[in-house]
Tab-separated table of C-alpha atoms and ligand atoms in Angstrom:
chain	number	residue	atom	x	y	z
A	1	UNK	CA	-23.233	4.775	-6.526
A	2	UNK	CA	-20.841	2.505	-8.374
A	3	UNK	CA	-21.148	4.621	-11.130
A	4	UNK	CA	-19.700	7.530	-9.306
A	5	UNK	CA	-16.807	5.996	-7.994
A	6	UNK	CA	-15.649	5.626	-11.099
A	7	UNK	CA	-14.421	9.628	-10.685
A	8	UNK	CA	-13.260	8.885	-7.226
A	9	UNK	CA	-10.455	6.743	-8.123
A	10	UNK	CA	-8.755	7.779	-10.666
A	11	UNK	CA	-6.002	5.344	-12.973
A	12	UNK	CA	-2.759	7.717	-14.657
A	13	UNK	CA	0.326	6.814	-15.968
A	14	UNK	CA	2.502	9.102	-15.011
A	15	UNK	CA	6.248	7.218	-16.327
A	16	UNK	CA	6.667	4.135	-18.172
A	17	UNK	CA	5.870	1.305	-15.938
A	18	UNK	CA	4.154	3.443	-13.911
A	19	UNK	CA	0.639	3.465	-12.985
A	20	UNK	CA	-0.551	5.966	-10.181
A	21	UNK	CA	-3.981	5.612	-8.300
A	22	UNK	CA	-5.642	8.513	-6.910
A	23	UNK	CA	-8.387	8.121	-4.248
A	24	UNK	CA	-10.239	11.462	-5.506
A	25	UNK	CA	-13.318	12.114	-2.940
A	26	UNK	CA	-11.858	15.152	-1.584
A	27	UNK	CA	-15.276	16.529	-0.389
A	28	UNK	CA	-14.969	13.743	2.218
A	29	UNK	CA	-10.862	13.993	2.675
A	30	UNK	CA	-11.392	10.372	0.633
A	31	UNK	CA	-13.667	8.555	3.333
A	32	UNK	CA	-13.346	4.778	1.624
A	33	UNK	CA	-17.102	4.120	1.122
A	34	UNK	CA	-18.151	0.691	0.238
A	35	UNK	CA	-18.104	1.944	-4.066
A	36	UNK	CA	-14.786	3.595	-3.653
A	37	UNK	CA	-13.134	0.614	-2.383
A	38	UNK	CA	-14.995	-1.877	-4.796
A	39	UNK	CA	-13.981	0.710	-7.478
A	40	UNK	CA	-10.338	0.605	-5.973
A	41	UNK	CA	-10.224	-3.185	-5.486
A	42	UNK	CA	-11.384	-3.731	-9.415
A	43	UNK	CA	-8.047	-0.956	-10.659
A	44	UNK	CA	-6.102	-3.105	-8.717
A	45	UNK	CA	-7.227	-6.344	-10.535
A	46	UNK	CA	-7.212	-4.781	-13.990
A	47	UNK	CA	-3.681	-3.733	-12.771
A	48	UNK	CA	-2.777	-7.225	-11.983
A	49	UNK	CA	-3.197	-8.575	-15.333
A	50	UNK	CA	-1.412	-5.247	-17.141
A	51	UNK	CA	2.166	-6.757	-17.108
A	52	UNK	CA	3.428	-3.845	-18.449
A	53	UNK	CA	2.816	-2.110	-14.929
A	54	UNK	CA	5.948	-2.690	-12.948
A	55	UNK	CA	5.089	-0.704	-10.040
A	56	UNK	CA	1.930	1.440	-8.426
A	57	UNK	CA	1.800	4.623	-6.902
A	58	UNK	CA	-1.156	5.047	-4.371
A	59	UNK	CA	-2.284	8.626	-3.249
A	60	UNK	CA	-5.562	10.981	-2.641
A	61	UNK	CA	-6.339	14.223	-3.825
A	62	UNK	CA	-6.718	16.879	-1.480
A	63	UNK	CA	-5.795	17.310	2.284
A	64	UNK	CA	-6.264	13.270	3.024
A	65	UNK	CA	-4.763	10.471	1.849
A	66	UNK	CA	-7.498	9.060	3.429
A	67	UNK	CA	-9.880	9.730	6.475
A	68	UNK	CA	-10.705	5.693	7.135
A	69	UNK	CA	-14.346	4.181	6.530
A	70	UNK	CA	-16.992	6.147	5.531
A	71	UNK	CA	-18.239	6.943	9.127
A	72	UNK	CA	-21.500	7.493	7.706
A	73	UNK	CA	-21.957	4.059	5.750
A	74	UNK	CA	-22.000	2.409	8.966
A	75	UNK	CA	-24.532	3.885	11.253
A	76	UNK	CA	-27.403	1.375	11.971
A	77	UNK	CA	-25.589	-1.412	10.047
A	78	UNK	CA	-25.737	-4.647	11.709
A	79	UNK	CA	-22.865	-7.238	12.465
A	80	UNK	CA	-24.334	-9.578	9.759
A	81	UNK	CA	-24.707	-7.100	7.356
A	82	UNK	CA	-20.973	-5.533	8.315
A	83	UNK	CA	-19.449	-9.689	7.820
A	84	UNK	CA	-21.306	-9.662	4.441
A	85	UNK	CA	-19.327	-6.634	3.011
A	86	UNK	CA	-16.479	-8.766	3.012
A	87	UNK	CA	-14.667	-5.888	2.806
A	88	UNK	CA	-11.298	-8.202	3.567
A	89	UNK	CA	-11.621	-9.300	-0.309
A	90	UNK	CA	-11.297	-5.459	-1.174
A	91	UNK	CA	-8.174	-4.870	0.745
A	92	UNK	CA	-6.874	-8.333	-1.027
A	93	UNK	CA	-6.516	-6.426	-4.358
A	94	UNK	CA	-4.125	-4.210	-2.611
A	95	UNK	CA	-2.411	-6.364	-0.646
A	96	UNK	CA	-1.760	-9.559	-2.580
A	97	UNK	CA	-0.649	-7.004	-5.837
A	98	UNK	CA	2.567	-8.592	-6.917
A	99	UNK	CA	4.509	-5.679	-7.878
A	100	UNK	CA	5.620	-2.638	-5.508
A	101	UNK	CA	2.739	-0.711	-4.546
A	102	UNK	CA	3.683	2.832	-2.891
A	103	UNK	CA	1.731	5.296	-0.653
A	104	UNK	CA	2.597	8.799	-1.500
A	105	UNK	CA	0.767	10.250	1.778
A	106	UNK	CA	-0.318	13.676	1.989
A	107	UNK	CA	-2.161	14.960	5.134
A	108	UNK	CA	-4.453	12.391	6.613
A	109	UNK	CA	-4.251	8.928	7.050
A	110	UNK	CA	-6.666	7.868	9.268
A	111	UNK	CA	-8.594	4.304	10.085
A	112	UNK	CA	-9.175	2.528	7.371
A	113	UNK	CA	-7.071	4.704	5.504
A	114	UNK	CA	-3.737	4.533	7.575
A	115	UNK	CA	-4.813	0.564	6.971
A	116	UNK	CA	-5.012	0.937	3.428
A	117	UNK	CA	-1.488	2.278	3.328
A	118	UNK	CA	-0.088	-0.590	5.580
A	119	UNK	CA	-1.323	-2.426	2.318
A	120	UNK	CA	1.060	-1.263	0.221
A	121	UNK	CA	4.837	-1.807	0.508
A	122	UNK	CA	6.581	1.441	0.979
A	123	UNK	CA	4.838	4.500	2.681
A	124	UNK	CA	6.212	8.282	1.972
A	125	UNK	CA	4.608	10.691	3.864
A	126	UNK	CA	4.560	14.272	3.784
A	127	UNK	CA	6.097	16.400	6.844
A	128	UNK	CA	2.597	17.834	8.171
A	129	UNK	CA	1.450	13.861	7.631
A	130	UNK	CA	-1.105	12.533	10.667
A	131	UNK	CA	-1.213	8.368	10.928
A	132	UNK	CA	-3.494	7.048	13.491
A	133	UNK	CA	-6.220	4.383	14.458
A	134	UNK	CA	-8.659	6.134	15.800
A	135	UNK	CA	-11.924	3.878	15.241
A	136	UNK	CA	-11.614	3.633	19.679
A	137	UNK	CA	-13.112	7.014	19.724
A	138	UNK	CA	-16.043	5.334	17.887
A	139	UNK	CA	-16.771	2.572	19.462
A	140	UNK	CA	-15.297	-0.125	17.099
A	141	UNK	CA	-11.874	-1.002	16.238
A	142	UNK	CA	-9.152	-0.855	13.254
A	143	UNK	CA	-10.926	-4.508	11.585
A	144	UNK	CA	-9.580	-4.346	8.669
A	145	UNK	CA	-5.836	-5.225	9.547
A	146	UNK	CA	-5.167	-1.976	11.427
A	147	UNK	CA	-4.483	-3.989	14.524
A	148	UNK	CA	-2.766	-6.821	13.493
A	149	UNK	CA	-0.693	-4.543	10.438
A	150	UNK	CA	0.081	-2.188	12.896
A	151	UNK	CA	1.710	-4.563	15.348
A	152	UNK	CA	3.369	-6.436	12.915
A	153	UNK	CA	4.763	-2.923	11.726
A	154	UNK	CA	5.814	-1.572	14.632
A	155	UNK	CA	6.103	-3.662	17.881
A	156	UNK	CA	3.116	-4.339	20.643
A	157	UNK	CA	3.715	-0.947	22.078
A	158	UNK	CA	3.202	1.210	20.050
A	159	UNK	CA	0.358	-0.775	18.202
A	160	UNK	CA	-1.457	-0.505	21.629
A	161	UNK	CA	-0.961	3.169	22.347
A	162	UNK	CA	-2.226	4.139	18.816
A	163	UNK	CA	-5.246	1.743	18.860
A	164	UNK	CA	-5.909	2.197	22.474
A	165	UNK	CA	-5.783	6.096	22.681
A	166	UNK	CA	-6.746	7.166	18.977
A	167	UNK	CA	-4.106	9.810	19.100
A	168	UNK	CA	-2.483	10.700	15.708
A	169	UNK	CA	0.961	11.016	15.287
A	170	UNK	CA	2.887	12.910	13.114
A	171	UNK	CA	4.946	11.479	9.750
A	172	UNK	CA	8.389	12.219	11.392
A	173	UNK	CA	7.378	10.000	14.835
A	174	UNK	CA	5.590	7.474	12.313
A	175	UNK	CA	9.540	6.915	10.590
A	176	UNK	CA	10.737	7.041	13.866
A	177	UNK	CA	8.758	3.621	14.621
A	178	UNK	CA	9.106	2.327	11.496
A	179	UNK	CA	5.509	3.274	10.039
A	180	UNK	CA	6.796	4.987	7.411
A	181	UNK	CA	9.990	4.714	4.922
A	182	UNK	CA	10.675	7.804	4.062
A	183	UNK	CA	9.243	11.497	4.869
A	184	UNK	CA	9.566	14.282	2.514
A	185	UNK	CA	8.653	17.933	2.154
A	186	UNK	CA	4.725	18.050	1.794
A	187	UNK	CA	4.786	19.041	-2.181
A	188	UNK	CA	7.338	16.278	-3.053
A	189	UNK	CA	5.468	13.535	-1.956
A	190	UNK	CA	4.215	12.411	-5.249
A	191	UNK	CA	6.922	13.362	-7.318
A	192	UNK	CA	9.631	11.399	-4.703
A	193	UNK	CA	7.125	8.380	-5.129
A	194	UNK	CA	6.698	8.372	-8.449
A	195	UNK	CA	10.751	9.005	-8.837
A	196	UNK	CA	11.203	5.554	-6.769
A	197	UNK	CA	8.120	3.828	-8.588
A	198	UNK	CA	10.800	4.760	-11.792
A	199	UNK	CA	13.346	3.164	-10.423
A	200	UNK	CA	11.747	0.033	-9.769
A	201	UNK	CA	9.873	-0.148	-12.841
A	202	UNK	CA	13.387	-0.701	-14.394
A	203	UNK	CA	14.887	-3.189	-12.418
A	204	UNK	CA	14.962	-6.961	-13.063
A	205	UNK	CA	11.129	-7.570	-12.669
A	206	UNK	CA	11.209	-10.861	-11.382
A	207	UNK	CA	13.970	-10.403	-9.022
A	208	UNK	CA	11.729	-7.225	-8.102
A	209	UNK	CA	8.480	-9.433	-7.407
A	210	UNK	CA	10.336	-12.383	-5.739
A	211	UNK	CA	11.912	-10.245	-3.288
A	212	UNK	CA	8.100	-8.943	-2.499
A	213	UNK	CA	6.794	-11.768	-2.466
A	214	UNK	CA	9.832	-13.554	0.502
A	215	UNK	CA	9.009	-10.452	2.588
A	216	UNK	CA	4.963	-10.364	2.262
A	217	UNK	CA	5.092	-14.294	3.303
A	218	UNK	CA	8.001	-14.222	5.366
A	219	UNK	CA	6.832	-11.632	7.591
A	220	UNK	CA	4.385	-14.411	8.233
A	221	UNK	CA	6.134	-18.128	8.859
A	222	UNK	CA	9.028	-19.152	11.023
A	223	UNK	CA	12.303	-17.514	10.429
A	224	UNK	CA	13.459	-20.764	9.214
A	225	UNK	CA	10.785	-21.731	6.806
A	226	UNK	CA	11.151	-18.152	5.670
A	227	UNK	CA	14.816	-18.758	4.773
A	228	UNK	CA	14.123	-21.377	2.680
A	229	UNK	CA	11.236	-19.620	0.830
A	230	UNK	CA	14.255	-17.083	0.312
A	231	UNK	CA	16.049	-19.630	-1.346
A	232	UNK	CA	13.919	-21.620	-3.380
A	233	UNK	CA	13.131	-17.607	-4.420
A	234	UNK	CA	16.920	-17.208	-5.187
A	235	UNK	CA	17.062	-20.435	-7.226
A	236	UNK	CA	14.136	-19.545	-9.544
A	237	UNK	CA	15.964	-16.264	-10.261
A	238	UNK	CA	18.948	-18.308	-11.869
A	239	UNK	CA	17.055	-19.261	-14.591
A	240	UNK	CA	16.195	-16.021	-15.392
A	241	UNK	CA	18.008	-14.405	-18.549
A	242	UNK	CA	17.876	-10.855	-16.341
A	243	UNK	CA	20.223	-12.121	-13.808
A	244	UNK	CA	22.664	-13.291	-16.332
A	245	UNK	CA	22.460	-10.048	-17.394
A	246	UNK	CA	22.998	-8.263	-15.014
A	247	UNK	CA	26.045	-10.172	-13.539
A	248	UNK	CA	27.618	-9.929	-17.118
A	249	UNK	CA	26.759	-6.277	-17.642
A	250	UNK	CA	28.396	-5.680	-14.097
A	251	UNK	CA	31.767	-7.577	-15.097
A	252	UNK	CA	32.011	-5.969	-18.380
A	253	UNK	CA	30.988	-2.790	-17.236
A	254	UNK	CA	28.386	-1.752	-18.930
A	255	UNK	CA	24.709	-0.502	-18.238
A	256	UNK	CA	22.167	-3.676	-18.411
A	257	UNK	CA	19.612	-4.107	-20.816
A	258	UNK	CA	16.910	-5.882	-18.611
A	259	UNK	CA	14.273	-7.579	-20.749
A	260	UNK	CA	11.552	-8.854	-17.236
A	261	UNK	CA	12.218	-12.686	-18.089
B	1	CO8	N1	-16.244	9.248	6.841
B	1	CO8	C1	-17.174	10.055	6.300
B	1	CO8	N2	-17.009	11.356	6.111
B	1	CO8	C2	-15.845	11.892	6.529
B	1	CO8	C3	-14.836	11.125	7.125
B	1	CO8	C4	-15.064	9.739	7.273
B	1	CO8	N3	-14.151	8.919	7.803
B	1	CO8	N4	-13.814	11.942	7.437
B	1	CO8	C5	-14.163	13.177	7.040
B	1	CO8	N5	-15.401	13.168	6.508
B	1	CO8	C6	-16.168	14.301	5.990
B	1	CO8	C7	-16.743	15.131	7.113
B	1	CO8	O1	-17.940	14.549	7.585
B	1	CO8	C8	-16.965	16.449	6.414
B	1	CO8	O2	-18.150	16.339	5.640
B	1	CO8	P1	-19.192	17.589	5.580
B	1	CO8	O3	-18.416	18.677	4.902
B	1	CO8	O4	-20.303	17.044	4.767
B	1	CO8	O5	-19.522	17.891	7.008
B	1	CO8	C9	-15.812	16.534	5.431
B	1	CO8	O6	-15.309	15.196	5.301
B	1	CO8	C10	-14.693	17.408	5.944
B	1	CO8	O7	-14.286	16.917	7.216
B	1	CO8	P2	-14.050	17.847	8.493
B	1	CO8	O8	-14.972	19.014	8.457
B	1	CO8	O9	-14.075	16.978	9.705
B	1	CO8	O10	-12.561	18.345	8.173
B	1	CO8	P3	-11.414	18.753	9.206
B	1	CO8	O11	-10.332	19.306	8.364
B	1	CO8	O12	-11.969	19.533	10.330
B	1	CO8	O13	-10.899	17.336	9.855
B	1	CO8	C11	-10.240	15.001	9.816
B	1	CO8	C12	-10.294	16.351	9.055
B	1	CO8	C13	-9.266	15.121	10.999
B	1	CO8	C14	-9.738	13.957	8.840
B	1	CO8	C15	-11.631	14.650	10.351
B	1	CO8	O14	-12.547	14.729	9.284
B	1	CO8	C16	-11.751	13.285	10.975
B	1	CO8	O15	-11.342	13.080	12.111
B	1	CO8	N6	-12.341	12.295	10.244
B	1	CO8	C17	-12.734	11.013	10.720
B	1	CO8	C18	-11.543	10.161	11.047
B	1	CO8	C19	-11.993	8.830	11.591
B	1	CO8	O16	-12.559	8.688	12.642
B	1	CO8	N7	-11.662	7.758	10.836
B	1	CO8	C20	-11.940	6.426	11.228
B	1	CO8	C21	-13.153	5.958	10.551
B	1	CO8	S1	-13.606	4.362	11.129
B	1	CO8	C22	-12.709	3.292	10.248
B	1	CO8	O17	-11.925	3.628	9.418
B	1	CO8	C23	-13.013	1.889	10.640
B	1	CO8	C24	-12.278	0.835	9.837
B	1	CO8	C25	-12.969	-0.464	10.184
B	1	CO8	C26	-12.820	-1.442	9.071
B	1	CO8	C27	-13.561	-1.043	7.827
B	1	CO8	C28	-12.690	-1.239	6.605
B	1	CO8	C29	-12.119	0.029	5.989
């Protein structure tokens, strides 16, 4: 089984800095069975330790980016058996990555896979795009962050109408609550993320991965313990020879030459 997931993620590099992941289980609009996401998790990891990888692109082949859990993998499957997947450690890979990870979403993006792409950073979505939660219908519930992502995302309300009806909605109402960044026309999704992935790649890297990193954690403490992590963010940045860069190059008016140190 883990042998075959090995074709159903798939690793490019598709511009310099670059790396694109594609969930690639279109048979299955890219159900996330237990080997896809330990396959996925493990690109991640490898990805961590590339340095040359300055920001990820995250899509699925097909009419999915993905349909959730693979429904299938858990009929009959006990709650002790469902804590010992652990499948929490999985989604770490995704999202504890230090550098920008994108969702380039293409049709659907469903349980477990609309809370795979409230892992990642930035979510484009394609104009025929459907988001939703809706493990209700099954008799469970979004468990791996879809609740508690979801609210954090987008206010109490509208967390609790998507997880308590199931209902999809489409990409354009999923910007309109602030689910999604940007929406696009369906065949530029990949090519708009990848575009943005570019830009990113080229920035100051550690000013890029600081500025992740205040938000991810941020998003978490006290507004005024958050400040401070902003700041003590800001100060390491000083040292860096980037930002001296990049103030000089802007007062002599010139392009920088960033160097990621
Ligand atoms: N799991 C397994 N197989 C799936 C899944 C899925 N989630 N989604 C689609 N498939 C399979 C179908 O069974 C079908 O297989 P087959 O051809 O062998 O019958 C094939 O994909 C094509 O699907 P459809 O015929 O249904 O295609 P449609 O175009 O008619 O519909 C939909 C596409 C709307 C995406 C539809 O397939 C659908 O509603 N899928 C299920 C969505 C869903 O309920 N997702 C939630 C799953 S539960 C979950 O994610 C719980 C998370 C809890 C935490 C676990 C950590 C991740």
């Amino acid at each position: 089984e883990d042998a075959q997931a090995v074709e159903q993620v798939l690793l490019e590099h598709p511009a310099p800095g670059v790396a694109l992941v594609r969930i690639n289980r279109p048979e299955a609009h890219n159900a996330l069975s237990m080997p896809l996401r330990r396959r996925l998790a493990a690109l991640f990891l490898e990805l961590e330790d590339d340095a040359s990888v300055r920001a990820v692109v995250l899509t699925g082949t097909g009419r999915a980016f993905a349909a959730g859990a693979d429904v299938k993998s858990m009929i009959g499957v006990s709650s002790v058996e469902m804590y010992q997947r652990h499948t929490e450690r999985l989604w770490a890979a995704v999202g504890r990555f230090s550098r920008p990870v994108i969702a380039a979403v293409n049709g659907h993006a469903l349980g477990g896979g609309l809370e795979l792409a409230m892992n990642t950073d930035i979510i484009i979505a394609g104009e025929s795009v459907k988001l939703g939660q809706p493990e209700v219908r099954l008799g469970i519930l979004p468990g791996a962050g879809g609740t508690q992502r979801l609210l954090r995302a987008v206010g109490k309300f509208h967390a609790m109408r998507l997880c308590l009806t199931g209902d999809a909605i489409s990409a354009r109402e999923g910007y309109e609550i602030g689910l999604v960044s940007q929406v696009v026309a369906d065949a530029d999704v990949e090519r708009t993320a990848i575009d943005m992935a570019t830009s990113i790649a080229a920035l100051p890297g550690l000013a890029v991965e600081q500025i992740k990193e205040v938000i991810q954690l941020g998003a978490d403490a006290s507004l005024e313990t958050a400040m401070a992590l902003e700041r003590k963010a800001l100060h390491i940045l000083f040292s860096t020879s980037d930002k001296e860069e990049g103030l000089r190059a802007f007062t002599e008016k010139r392009a920088p030459q960033f160097r990621g140190e």
